[in-house]
Amino acid sequence: MSQTVAPLLSLAHISLSFKGVKAVTDIGFDVAEGEICALIGPNGAGKSSLLNVINGVYQPQQGEIRFAGRARRAMQPHEAAVAGIARTFQNIALFKGMSVLDNILTGRNLASRSSWLEQAFRLGRAEADEEAQRAVAEEVIAFLRLQAWRHTPVGQLPYGLQKRVELGRALAARPRLLLLDEPMAGMNREEKREMSQFIREVNQVFGTTIVLIEHDIGVVMELSDHVVVLDYGRKIGDGEPAAVRALPEVIAAYLGQQRH
Amino acid sequence: MSFFMEVLLGGLLAGVMYSLVAIGFVLIYKASGVFNFAQGSMVLFAALTFVSLLERGLPFWLAFVLSLLSMLLLALLLERLVLRHLVNRPPITLFMATLGLSYVVEGVAQALWALLALAFGLLPFIGNDYWFSAILIPFLVLSLAGLGLNLLTGYAGQLSLGSAAFMAVGAFASYKLQFLLPGLPLLLSFVAGGVVAAAVGVVFGLPSLRIKGFYLLVSTLAAQFFVEWLLTKFAWFSNGNESGVITAPPLLVAGHDFGSPAGRYLLTLSVVLPLFVLAGNLVRSSLGRNWMAVRDMDTAAAVIGIPILRTKLLAFAISSFILGVAGSLWAFTYLGTVEPHGFDLSRSFQVLFIIILGGMGSILGNFLGAAFIVLLPIVLSILSGSLLSGVLPAGQLENLQKIIFGVLIILFLIKEPDGLARLWQGWRARARLWPLRF
Ligand SMILES: Nc1ncnc2c1ncn2[C@@H]1O[C@H](COP(=O)(O)OP(=O)(O)O)[C@@H](O)[C@H]1O
Ligand SMILES: [Mg+2]
């Protein structure tokens, strides 16, 4: 990745604690436009907390977040969504009572231009607007091969498919930056392969920048352009996959005790 | 000269009608490539409906609107039952189908209009006054109240025990506005009552931004007691009546008196049905999806950019608007005279039972739940009058009713949390499948 252009996302001196318990300490790194950046580290290292800081679920006590040229002390969730950041969660956060299609359509809510009064009376822009959102949702459904479950309530789907629907909801927003928190956790080998393929395609076809958390070091090495290693809330490695893998601190702290 | 004028006018009128029919033809042809041979019989159908309605004493404009509505219904039915199954068939098939349709529509036009106009046209004339006053009108109004609460609780996931308070605000606001603004059309005063209720709903919905679940119940409970107290305490709201009793003004719409039981039924129906259609549209729109998203997981909803505050407050506003209109109807077209205690906590519970029994997050469920609530006491009293006469002391009837409600609520919450609507869907799915089992 070229270093001359400004990075899409840049974190500086981020510190976050919960009632005095430090989750993230003085972390900074850059994510270039178009790259796949993997966040790795043992459980409790602060990876999820960091994603939550990036899209405003948590507000750090210190630091600065610069996204797409705009610097902020902290993000707000709505602000982050408007700026073009979408994400999935470690523990699936789908809308359980809604169908696959409706879940994916919620990802389009910011693109909806018609007012609720127009929607109630089906007047003005409402019809065309709804059509447009449905068209995008159908593209996402086709891309993720979810056609067969379009009208199934997501609560009834198996775990692997739910993960895919959650990715779909994030993709429906056509984000600039996609944050994926353990998208392959709990999946079998086949499902992992499929999910990696989807992630790579999203990155290559739509040019979406991706930050993902993943434990499977093989997948990380294969998928990512850039790896950031966390341990006890601190950054202990940052660079190209091969270089990071060779760092002694990393071998000691993470690769030495990786999950099986 | 006068003969010439007569012929000219007659000719022009006929021409206008032919061109309207022709426009219909062209519209269908251009849009779908189908040459609709059933057009003529549909014209006949419309005319028959219109004349039949007029003959039964409906005012001209009402009959006109109802005929249009029945045509719309007919067209939707045809699309559903016939045309949908012919999608992607060759044009010649479609053409023949419309030919067949023309025979069917023409042949049964007489019988069919009666079926289609059942709700609007027929019931008022075959039903007796008891049906309207004691069953149909409260059924419709309670369905509407159920709809109001269902949007808030079933769709947006915000618990409320203040339904009756918002109904009361609607009723008293409609009533008061009739006096403050003499000449305010009746239907407009219903809408205005709803708007005032919406404003009050938003105020009591504000705590929902910070608190959830059972704590929110407390806030809506506060609304319930506060509104009841306010309306009883200050006679201003009831134009000086010491005990807060209000009496409905004459039910005039465009000069036509809807004071008879059948008229009150029609008036209620023509307010309730459009609101159901609008609410149905809403829950399928992006606002409806945002409501369900906030209900199912509000953190995730915020992360995908749904404005939580606005979404919740809109749920309170729209829900309270509908409850407010339901309250106005309750006072004006159902009871005629009402006091604040008519909108007490037990009324709120009644509305809650409707959506628990009918189904949270279901539009149809409101009708099912309301039908149940209205019919159960009647069925029970008939039963106790015949079967159980002598066995059951008269005073015990109310207790029996309470027990049955209580047991049903618990049974539903355990066994069928999605309510009667889900049972109905399951039954329908099975009914659709049954011929295939053989
Ligand atoms: N909402 C929270 N409240 C309190 N502590 C939290 C919260 N979220 C995370 N933590 C703490 O922050 C630390 C980092 O957690 P997390 O970011 O989930 O780690 P990872 O995703 O790397 O496994 C842990 O010690 C965890 O207990
Ligand atoms: Mg985590």
PDB file of C-alpha atoms and ligand atoms in Angstrom, chain A residues 42-49 52 87 90-91 181-182 213 215, ligand 2:
ATOM      1  CA  PRO A  42      -5.456 -13.164  22.817  1.00  0.00           C
ATOM      2  CA  ASN A  43      -8.912 -12.968  24.372  1.00  0.00           C
ATOM      3  CA  GLY A  44      -9.380  -9.863  26.472  1.00  0.00           C
ATOM      4  CA  ALA A  45      -6.624  -8.016  24.601  1.00  0.00           C
ATOM      5  CA  GLY A  46      -8.997  -5.174  23.755  1.00  0.00           C
ATOM      6  CA  LYS A  47      -9.688  -5.919  20.095  1.00  0.00           C
ATOM      7  CA  SER A  48     -13.479  -5.673  20.299  1.00  0.00           C
ATOM      8  CA  SER A  49     -13.197  -2.583  22.478  1.00  0.00           C
ATOM      9  CA  ASN A  52     -16.286  -0.213  19.410  1.00  0.00           C
ATOM     10  CA  ARG A  87     -19.706  -3.467  11.189  1.00  0.00           C
ATOM     11  CA  GLN A  90     -18.603 -10.837  17.850  1.00  0.00           C
ATOM     12  CA  ASN A  91     -21.909 -12.021  19.312  1.00  0.00           C
ATOM     13  CA  ASP A 181     -15.489  -8.786  14.762  1.00  0.00           C
ATOM     14  CA  GLU A 182     -14.546 -12.461  14.498  1.00  0.00           C
ATOM     15  CA  ILE A 213     -10.577  -9.500  14.145  1.00  0.00           C
ATOM     16  CA  HIS A 215      -8.035 -15.858  15.737  1.00  0.00           C
TER      17      HIS A 215
HETATM   18 MG    MG C   2     -13.687  -9.687  21.232  1.00  0.00          MG
END
